[in-house]
PDB file of C-alpha atoms in Angstrom:
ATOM      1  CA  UNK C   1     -58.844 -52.840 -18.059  1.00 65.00           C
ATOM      2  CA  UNK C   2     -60.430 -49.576 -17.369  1.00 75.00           C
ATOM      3  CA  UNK C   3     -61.517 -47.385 -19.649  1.00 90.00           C
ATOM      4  CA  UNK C   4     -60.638 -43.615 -18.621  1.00 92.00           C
ATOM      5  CA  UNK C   5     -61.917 -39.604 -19.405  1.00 94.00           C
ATOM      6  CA  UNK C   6     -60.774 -36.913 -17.852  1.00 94.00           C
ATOM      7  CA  UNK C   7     -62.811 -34.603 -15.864  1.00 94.00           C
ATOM      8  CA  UNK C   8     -62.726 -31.867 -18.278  1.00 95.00           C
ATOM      9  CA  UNK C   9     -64.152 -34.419 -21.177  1.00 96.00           C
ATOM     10  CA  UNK C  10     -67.211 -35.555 -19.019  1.00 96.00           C
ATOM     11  CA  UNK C  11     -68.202 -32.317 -17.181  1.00 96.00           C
ATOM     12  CA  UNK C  12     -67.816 -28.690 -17.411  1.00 95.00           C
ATOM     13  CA  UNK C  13     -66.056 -26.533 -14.826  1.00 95.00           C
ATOM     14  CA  UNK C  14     -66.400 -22.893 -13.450  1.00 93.00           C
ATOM     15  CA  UNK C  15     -65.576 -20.928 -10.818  1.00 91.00           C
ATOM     16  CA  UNK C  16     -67.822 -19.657  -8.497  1.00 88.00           C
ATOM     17  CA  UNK C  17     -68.714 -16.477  -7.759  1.00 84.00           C
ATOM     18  CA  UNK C  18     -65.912 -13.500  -7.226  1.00 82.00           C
ATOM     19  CA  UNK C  19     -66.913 -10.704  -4.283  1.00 77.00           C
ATOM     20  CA  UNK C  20     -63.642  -8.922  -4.516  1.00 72.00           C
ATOM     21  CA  UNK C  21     -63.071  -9.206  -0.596  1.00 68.00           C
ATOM     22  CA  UNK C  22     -65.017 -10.251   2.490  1.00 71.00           C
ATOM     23  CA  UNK C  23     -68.558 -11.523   1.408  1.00 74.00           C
ATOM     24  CA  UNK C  24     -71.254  -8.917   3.298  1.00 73.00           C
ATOM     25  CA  UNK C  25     -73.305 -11.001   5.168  1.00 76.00           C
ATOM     26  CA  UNK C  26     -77.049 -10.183   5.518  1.00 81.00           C
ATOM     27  CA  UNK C  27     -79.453 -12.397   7.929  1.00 81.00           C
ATOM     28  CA  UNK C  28     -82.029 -11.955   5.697  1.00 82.00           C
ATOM     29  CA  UNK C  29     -80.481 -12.128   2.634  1.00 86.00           C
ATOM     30  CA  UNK C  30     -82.444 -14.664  -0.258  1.00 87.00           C
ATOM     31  CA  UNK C  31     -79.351 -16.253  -1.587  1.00 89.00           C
ATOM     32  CA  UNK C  32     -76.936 -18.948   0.484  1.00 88.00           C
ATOM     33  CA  UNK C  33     -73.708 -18.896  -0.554  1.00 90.00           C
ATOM     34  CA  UNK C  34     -71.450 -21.580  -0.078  1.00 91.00           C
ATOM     35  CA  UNK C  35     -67.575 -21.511   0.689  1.00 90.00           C
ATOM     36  CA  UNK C  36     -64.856 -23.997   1.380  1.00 90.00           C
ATOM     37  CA  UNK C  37     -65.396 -24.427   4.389  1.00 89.00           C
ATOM     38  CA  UNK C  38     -68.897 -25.687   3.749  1.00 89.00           C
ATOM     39  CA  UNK C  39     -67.443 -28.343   1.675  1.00 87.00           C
ATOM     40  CA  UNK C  40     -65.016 -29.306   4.779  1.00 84.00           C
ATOM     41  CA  UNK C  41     -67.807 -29.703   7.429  1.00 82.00           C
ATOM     42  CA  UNK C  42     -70.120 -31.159   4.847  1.00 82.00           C
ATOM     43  CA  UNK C  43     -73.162 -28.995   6.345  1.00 83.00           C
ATOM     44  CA  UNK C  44     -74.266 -25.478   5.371  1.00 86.00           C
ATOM     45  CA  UNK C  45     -75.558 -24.781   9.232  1.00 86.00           C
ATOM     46  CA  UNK C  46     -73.435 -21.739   8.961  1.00 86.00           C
ATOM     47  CA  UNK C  47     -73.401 -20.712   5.293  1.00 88.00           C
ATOM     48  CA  UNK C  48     -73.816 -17.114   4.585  1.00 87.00           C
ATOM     49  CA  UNK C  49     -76.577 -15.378   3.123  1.00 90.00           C
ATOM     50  CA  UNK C  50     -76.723 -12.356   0.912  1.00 87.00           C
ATOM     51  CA  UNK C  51     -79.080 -10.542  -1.039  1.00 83.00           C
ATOM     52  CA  UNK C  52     -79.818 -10.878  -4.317  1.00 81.00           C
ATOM     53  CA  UNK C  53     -78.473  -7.335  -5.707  1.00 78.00           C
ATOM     54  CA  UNK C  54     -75.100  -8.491  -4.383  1.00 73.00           C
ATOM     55  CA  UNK C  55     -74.999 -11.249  -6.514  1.00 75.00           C
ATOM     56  CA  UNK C  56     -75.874 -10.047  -9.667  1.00 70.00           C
ATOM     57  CA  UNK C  57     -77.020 -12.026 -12.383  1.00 61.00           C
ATOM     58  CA  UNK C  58     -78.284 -15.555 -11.112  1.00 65.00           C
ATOM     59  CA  UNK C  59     -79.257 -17.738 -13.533  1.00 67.00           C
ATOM     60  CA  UNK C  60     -76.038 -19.120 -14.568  1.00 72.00           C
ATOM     61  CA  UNK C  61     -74.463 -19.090 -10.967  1.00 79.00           C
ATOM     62  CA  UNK C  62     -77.376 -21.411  -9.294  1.00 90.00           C
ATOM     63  CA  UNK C  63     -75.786 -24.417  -8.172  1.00 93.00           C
ATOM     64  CA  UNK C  64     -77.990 -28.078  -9.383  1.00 93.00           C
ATOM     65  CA  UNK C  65     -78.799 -31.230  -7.130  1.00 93.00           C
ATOM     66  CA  UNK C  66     -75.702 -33.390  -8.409  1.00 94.00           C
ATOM     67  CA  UNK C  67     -73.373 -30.478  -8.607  1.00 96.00           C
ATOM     68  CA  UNK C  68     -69.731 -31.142  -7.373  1.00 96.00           C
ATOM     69  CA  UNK C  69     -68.063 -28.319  -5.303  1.00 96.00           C
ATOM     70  CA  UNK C  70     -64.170 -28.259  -4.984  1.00 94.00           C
ATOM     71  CA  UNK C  71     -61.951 -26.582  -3.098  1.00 92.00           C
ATOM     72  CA  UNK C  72     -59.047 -24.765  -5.020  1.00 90.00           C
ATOM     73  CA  UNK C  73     -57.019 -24.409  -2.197  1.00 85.00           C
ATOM     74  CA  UNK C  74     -54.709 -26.605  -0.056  1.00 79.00           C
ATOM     75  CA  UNK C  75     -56.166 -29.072   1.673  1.00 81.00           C
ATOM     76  CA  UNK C  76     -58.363 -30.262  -1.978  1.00 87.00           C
ATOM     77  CA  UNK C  77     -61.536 -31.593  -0.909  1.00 90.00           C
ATOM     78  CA  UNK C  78     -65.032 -31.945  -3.305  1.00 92.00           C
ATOM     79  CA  UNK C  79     -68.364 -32.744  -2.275  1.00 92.00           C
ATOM     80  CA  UNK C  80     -71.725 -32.939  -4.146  1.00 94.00           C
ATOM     81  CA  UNK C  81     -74.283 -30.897  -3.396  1.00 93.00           C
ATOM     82  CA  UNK C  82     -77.489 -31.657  -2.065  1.00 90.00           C
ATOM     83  CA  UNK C  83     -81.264 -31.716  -2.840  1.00 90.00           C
ATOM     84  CA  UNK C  84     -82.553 -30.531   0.504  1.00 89.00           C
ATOM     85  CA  UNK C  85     -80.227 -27.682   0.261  1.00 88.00           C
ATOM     86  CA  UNK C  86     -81.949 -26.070  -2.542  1.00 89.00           C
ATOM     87  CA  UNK C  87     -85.032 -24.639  -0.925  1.00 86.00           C
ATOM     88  CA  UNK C  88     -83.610 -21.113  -1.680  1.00 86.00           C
ATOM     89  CA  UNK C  89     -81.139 -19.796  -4.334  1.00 89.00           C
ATOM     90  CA  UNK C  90     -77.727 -21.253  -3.486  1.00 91.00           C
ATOM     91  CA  UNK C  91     -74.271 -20.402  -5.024  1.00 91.00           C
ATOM     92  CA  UNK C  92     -70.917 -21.183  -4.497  1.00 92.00           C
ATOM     93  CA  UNK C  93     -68.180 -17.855  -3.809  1.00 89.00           C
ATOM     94  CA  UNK C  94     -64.344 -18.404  -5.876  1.00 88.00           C
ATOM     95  CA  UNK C  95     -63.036 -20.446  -3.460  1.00 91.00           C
ATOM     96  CA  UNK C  96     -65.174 -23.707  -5.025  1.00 94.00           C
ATOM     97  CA  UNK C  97     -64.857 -24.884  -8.329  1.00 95.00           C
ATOM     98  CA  UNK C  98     -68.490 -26.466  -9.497  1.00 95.00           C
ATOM     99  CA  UNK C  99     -68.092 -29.355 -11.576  1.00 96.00           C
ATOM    100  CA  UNK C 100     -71.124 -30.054 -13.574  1.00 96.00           C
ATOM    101  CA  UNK C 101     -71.833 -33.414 -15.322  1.00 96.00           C
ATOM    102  CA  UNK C 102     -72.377 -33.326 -18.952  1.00 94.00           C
ATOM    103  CA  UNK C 103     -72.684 -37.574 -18.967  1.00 90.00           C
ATOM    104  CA  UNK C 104     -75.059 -39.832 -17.545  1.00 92.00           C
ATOM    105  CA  UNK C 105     -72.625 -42.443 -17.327  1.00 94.00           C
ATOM    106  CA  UNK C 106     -71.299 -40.851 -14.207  1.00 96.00           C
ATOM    107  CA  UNK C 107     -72.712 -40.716 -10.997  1.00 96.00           C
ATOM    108  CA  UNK C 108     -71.859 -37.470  -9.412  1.00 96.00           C
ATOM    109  CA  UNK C 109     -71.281 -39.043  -5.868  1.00 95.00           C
ATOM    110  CA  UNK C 110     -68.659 -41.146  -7.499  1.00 96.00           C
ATOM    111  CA  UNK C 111     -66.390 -38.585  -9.380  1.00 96.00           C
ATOM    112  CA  UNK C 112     -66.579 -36.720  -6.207  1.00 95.00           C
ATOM    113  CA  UNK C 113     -65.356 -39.644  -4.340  1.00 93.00           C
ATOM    114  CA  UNK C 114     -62.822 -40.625  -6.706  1.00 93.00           C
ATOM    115  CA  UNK C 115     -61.255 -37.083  -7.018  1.00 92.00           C
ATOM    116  CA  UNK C 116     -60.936 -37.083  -3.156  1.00 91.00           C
ATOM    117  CA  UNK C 117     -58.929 -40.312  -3.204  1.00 89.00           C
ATOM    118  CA  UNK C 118     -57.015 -39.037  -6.271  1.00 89.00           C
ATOM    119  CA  UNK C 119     -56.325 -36.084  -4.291  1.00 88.00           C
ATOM    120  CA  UNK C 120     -54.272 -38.243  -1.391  1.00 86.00           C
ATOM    121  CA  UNK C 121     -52.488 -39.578  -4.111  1.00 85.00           C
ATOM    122  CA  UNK C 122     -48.413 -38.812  -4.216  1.00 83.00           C
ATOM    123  CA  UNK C 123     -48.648 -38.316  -7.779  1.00 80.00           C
ATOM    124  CA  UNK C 124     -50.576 -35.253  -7.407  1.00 80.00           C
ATOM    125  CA  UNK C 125     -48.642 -34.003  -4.115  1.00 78.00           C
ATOM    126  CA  UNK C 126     -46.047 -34.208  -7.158  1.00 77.00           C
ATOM    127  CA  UNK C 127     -47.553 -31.837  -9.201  1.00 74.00           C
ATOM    128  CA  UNK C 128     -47.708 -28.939  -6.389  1.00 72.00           C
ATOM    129  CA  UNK C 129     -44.197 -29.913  -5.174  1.00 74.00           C
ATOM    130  CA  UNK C 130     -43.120 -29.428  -8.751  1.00 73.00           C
ATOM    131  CA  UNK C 131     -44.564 -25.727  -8.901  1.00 68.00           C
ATOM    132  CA  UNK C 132     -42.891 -24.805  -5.676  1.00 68.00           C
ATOM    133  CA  UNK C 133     -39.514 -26.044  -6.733  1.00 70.00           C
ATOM    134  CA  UNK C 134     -39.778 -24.514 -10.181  1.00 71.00           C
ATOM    135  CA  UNK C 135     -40.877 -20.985  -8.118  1.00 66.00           C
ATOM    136  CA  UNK C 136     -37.790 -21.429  -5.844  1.00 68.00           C
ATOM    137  CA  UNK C 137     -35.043 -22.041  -9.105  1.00 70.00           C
ATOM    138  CA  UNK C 138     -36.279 -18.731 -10.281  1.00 69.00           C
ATOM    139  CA  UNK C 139     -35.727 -16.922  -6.769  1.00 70.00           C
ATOM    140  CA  UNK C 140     -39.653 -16.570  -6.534  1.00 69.00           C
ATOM    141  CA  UNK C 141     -41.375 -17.082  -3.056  1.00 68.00           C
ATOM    142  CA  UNK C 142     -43.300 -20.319  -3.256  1.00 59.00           C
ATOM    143  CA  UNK C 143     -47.080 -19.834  -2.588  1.00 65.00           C
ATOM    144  CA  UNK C 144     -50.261 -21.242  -1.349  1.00 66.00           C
ATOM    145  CA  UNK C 145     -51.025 -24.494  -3.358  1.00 75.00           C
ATOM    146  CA  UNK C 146     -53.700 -23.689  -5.343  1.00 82.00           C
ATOM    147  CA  UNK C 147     -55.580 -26.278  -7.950  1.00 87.00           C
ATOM    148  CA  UNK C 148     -55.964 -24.520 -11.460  1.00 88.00           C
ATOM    149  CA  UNK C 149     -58.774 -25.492 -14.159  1.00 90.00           C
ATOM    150  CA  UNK C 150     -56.272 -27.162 -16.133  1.00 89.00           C
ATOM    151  CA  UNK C 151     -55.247 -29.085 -13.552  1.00 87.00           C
ATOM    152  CA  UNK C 152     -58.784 -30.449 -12.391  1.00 91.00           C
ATOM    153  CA  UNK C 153     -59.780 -30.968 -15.781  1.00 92.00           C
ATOM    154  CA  UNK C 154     -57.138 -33.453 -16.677  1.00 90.00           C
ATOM    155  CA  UNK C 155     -57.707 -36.010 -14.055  1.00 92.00           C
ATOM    156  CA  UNK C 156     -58.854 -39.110 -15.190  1.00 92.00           C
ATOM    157  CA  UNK C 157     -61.807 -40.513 -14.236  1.00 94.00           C
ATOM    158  CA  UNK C 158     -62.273 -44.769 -14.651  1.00 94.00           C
ATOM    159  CA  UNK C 159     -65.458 -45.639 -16.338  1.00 94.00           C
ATOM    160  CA  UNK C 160     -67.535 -48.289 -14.306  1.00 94.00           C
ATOM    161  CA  UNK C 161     -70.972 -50.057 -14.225  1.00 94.00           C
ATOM    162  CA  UNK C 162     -73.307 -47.543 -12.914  1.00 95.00           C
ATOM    163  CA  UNK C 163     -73.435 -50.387 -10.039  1.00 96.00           C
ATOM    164  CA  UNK C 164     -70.000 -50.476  -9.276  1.00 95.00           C
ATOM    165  CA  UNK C 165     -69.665 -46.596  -8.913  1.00 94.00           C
ATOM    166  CA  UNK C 166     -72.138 -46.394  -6.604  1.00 95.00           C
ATOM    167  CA  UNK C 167     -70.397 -48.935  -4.618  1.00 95.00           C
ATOM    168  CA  UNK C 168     -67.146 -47.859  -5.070  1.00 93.00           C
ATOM    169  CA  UNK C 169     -68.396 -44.472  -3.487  1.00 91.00           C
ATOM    170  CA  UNK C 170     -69.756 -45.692  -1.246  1.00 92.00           C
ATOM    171  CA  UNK C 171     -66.823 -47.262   0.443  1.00 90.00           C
ATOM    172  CA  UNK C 172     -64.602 -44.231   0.041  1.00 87.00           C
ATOM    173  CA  UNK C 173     -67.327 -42.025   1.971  1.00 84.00           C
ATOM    174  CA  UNK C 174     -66.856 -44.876   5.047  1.00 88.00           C
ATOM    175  CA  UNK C 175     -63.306 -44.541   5.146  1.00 87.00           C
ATOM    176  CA  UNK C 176     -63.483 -40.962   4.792  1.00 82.00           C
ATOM    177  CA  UNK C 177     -66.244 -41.444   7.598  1.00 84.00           C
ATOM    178  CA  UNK C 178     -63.933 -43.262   9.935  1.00 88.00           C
ATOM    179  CA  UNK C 179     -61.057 -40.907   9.091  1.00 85.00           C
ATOM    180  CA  UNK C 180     -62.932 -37.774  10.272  1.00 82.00           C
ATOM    181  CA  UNK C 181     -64.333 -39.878  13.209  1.00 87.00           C
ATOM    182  CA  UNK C 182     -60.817 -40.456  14.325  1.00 91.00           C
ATOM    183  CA  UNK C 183     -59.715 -36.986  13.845  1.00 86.00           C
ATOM    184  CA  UNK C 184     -62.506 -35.273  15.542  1.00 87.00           C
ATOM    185  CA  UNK C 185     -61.112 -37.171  18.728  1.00 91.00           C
ATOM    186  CA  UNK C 186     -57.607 -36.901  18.272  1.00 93.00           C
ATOM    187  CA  UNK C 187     -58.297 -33.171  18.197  1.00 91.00           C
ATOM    188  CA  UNK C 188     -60.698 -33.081  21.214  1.00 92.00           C
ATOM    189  CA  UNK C 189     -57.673 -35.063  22.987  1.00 94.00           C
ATOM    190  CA  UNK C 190     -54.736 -32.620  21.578  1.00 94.00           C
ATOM    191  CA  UNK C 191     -57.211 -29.463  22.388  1.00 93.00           C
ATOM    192  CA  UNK C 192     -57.224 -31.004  26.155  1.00 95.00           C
ATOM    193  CA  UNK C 193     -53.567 -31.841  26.044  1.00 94.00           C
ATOM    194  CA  UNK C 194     -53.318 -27.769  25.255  1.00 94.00           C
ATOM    195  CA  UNK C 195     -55.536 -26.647  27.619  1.00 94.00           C
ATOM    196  CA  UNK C 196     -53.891 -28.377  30.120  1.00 95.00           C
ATOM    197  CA  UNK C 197     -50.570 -27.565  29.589  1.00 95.00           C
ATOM    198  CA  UNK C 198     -51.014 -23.590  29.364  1.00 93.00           C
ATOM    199  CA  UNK C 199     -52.748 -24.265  32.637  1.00 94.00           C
ATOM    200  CA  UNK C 200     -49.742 -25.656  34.185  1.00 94.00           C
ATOM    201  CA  UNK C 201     -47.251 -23.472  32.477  1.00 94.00           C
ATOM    202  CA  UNK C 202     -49.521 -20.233  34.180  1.00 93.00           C
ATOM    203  CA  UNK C 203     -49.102 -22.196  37.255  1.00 93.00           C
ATOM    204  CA  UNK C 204     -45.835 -22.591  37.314  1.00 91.00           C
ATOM    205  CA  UNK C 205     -44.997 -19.102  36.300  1.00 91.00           C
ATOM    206  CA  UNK C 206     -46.985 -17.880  38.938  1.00 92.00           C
ATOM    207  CA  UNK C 207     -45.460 -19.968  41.964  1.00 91.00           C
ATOM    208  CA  UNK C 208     -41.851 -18.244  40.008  1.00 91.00           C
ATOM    209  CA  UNK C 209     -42.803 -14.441  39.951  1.00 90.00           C
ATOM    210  CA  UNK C 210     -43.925 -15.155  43.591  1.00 89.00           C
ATOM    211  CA  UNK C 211     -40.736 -16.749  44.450  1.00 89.00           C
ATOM    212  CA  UNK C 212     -38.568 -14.157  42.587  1.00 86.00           C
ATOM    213  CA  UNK C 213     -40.879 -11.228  44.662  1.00 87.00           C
ATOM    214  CA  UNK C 214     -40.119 -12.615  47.604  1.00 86.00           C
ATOM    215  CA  UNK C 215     -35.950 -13.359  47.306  1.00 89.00           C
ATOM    216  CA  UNK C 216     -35.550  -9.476  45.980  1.00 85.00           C
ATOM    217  CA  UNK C 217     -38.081  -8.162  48.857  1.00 81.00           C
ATOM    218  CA  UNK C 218     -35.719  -9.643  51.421  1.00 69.00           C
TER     219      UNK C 218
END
C-alpha cells in the first residue's frame, strides 16, 4: 500500500511574477520569462525577454534546475524546468505556479508527471464542475477554471523507490509523447479539412453571385 503526502507537505508553492497587464517585451532584455504557453509547447524558442528594472527584485523570483511550473488555468498542465535553460536569469509571469521541492525523496520529473495524470482524472474535473454549479445556484456567471494554491497543495502525491519514480515518469512522458504526436496530426488534418472547405464554400458563392448577376441583368 502506498504511502501518500500532499504537494503542499513536500514542496513549497508560489506564484510567479505579476506585470499587471501585457508583459513589455524587449529583444535585448537580460531576463526570460516564462508563461503558460511555454509549459504547453515544452520549449522556450519564443519566451519573452525583459529587462531587469521591469522585474524588480530577483533573487527570490529565479526559477532552479528541478523547478516545476504549472499552469493555473484550464487546460492544467506542469512541466519541470530545465538545466540548459538557465544560461540567463529566468522567471516564470502569474500564469505558472512554481512548485519547489523541499524533499529528496521526490524526483521532480515524477511529481510533475504524476500531477499531469492526476489532472485527467474525473475526480478533479469534479472539483471545477463543483465550483461552477455552486456559482450558478447563487445566480453568479460561472468563470474560467482556474487551479487555486489550496487546491494544488492538497493533491496527494504516492511515495515510491527513487527507482520506480523515475520509471513511472518515464512512461507517463511516452504516452503523453504519443498523445501530442497524434494530436499534432489530427490538427494538421482538421486545419486542411478547413482550408479546404472555406475554399469551396468561396467557390461556390462565387459561381451564385454570378448566377444571381446574370438572372436580374436579363
Amino acid at each position: 500500500m502506498s504511502k501518500f503526502e500532499t504537494l503542499g507537505e513536500i514542496s513549497d508553492i508560489s506564484l510567479g511574477r505579476d506585470f499587471r497587464g501585457s508583459i513589455e517585451a524587449d529583444k535585448d532584455g537580460e531576463v526570460l520569462v516564462l508563461q503558460p504557453k511555454e509549459i504547453f509547447s515544452e520549449s522556450i524558442d519564443e519566451a519573452v525577454r525583459v529587462k531587469k528594472e521591469k522585474v524588480g527584485v530577483l533573487q527570490d523570483r529565479v526559477l532552479k534546475s528541478g523547478d516545476i511550473l504549472c499552469s493555473i488555468r484550464y487546460k492544467f498542465v506542469s512541466m519541470v524546468v530545465k538545466e540548459e535553460w538557465l544560461d540567463k536569469p529566468v522567471i516564470a509571469n502569474s500564469g505558472l505556479f512554481i512548485i519547489r521541492l523541499n524533499s529528496n525523496e521526490y524526483l521532480p520529473e515524477y511529481v510533475s508527471a504524476f500531477i499531469n495524470c492526476f489532472f485527467e482524472r474525473k475526480e478533479f474535473q469534479n472539483v471545477f464542475e463543483k465550483q461552477k454549479q455552486e456559482k450558478i445556484k447563487d445566480g453568479k456567471r460561472p468563470s474560467v477554471r482556474l487551479l487555486t494554491k489550496d487546491c494544488l497543495s492538497s493533491v496527494s502525491i504516492p511515495k515510491k523507490s527513487l527507482e520506480e519514480q523515475r520509471q513511472i515518469s518515464a512512461n507517463i512522458r511516452e504516452t503523453q509523447s504519443k498523445f501530442r504526436a497524434v494530436m499534432d496530426k489530427l490538427n494538421e488534418e482538421k486545419k486542411r479539412i478547413d482550408d479546404e472547405y472555406k475554399q469551396v464554400t468561396n467557390e461556390y458563392c462565387t459561381v451564385m453571385e454570378i448566377v444571381y448577376g446574370d438572372i436580374v441583368a436579363k
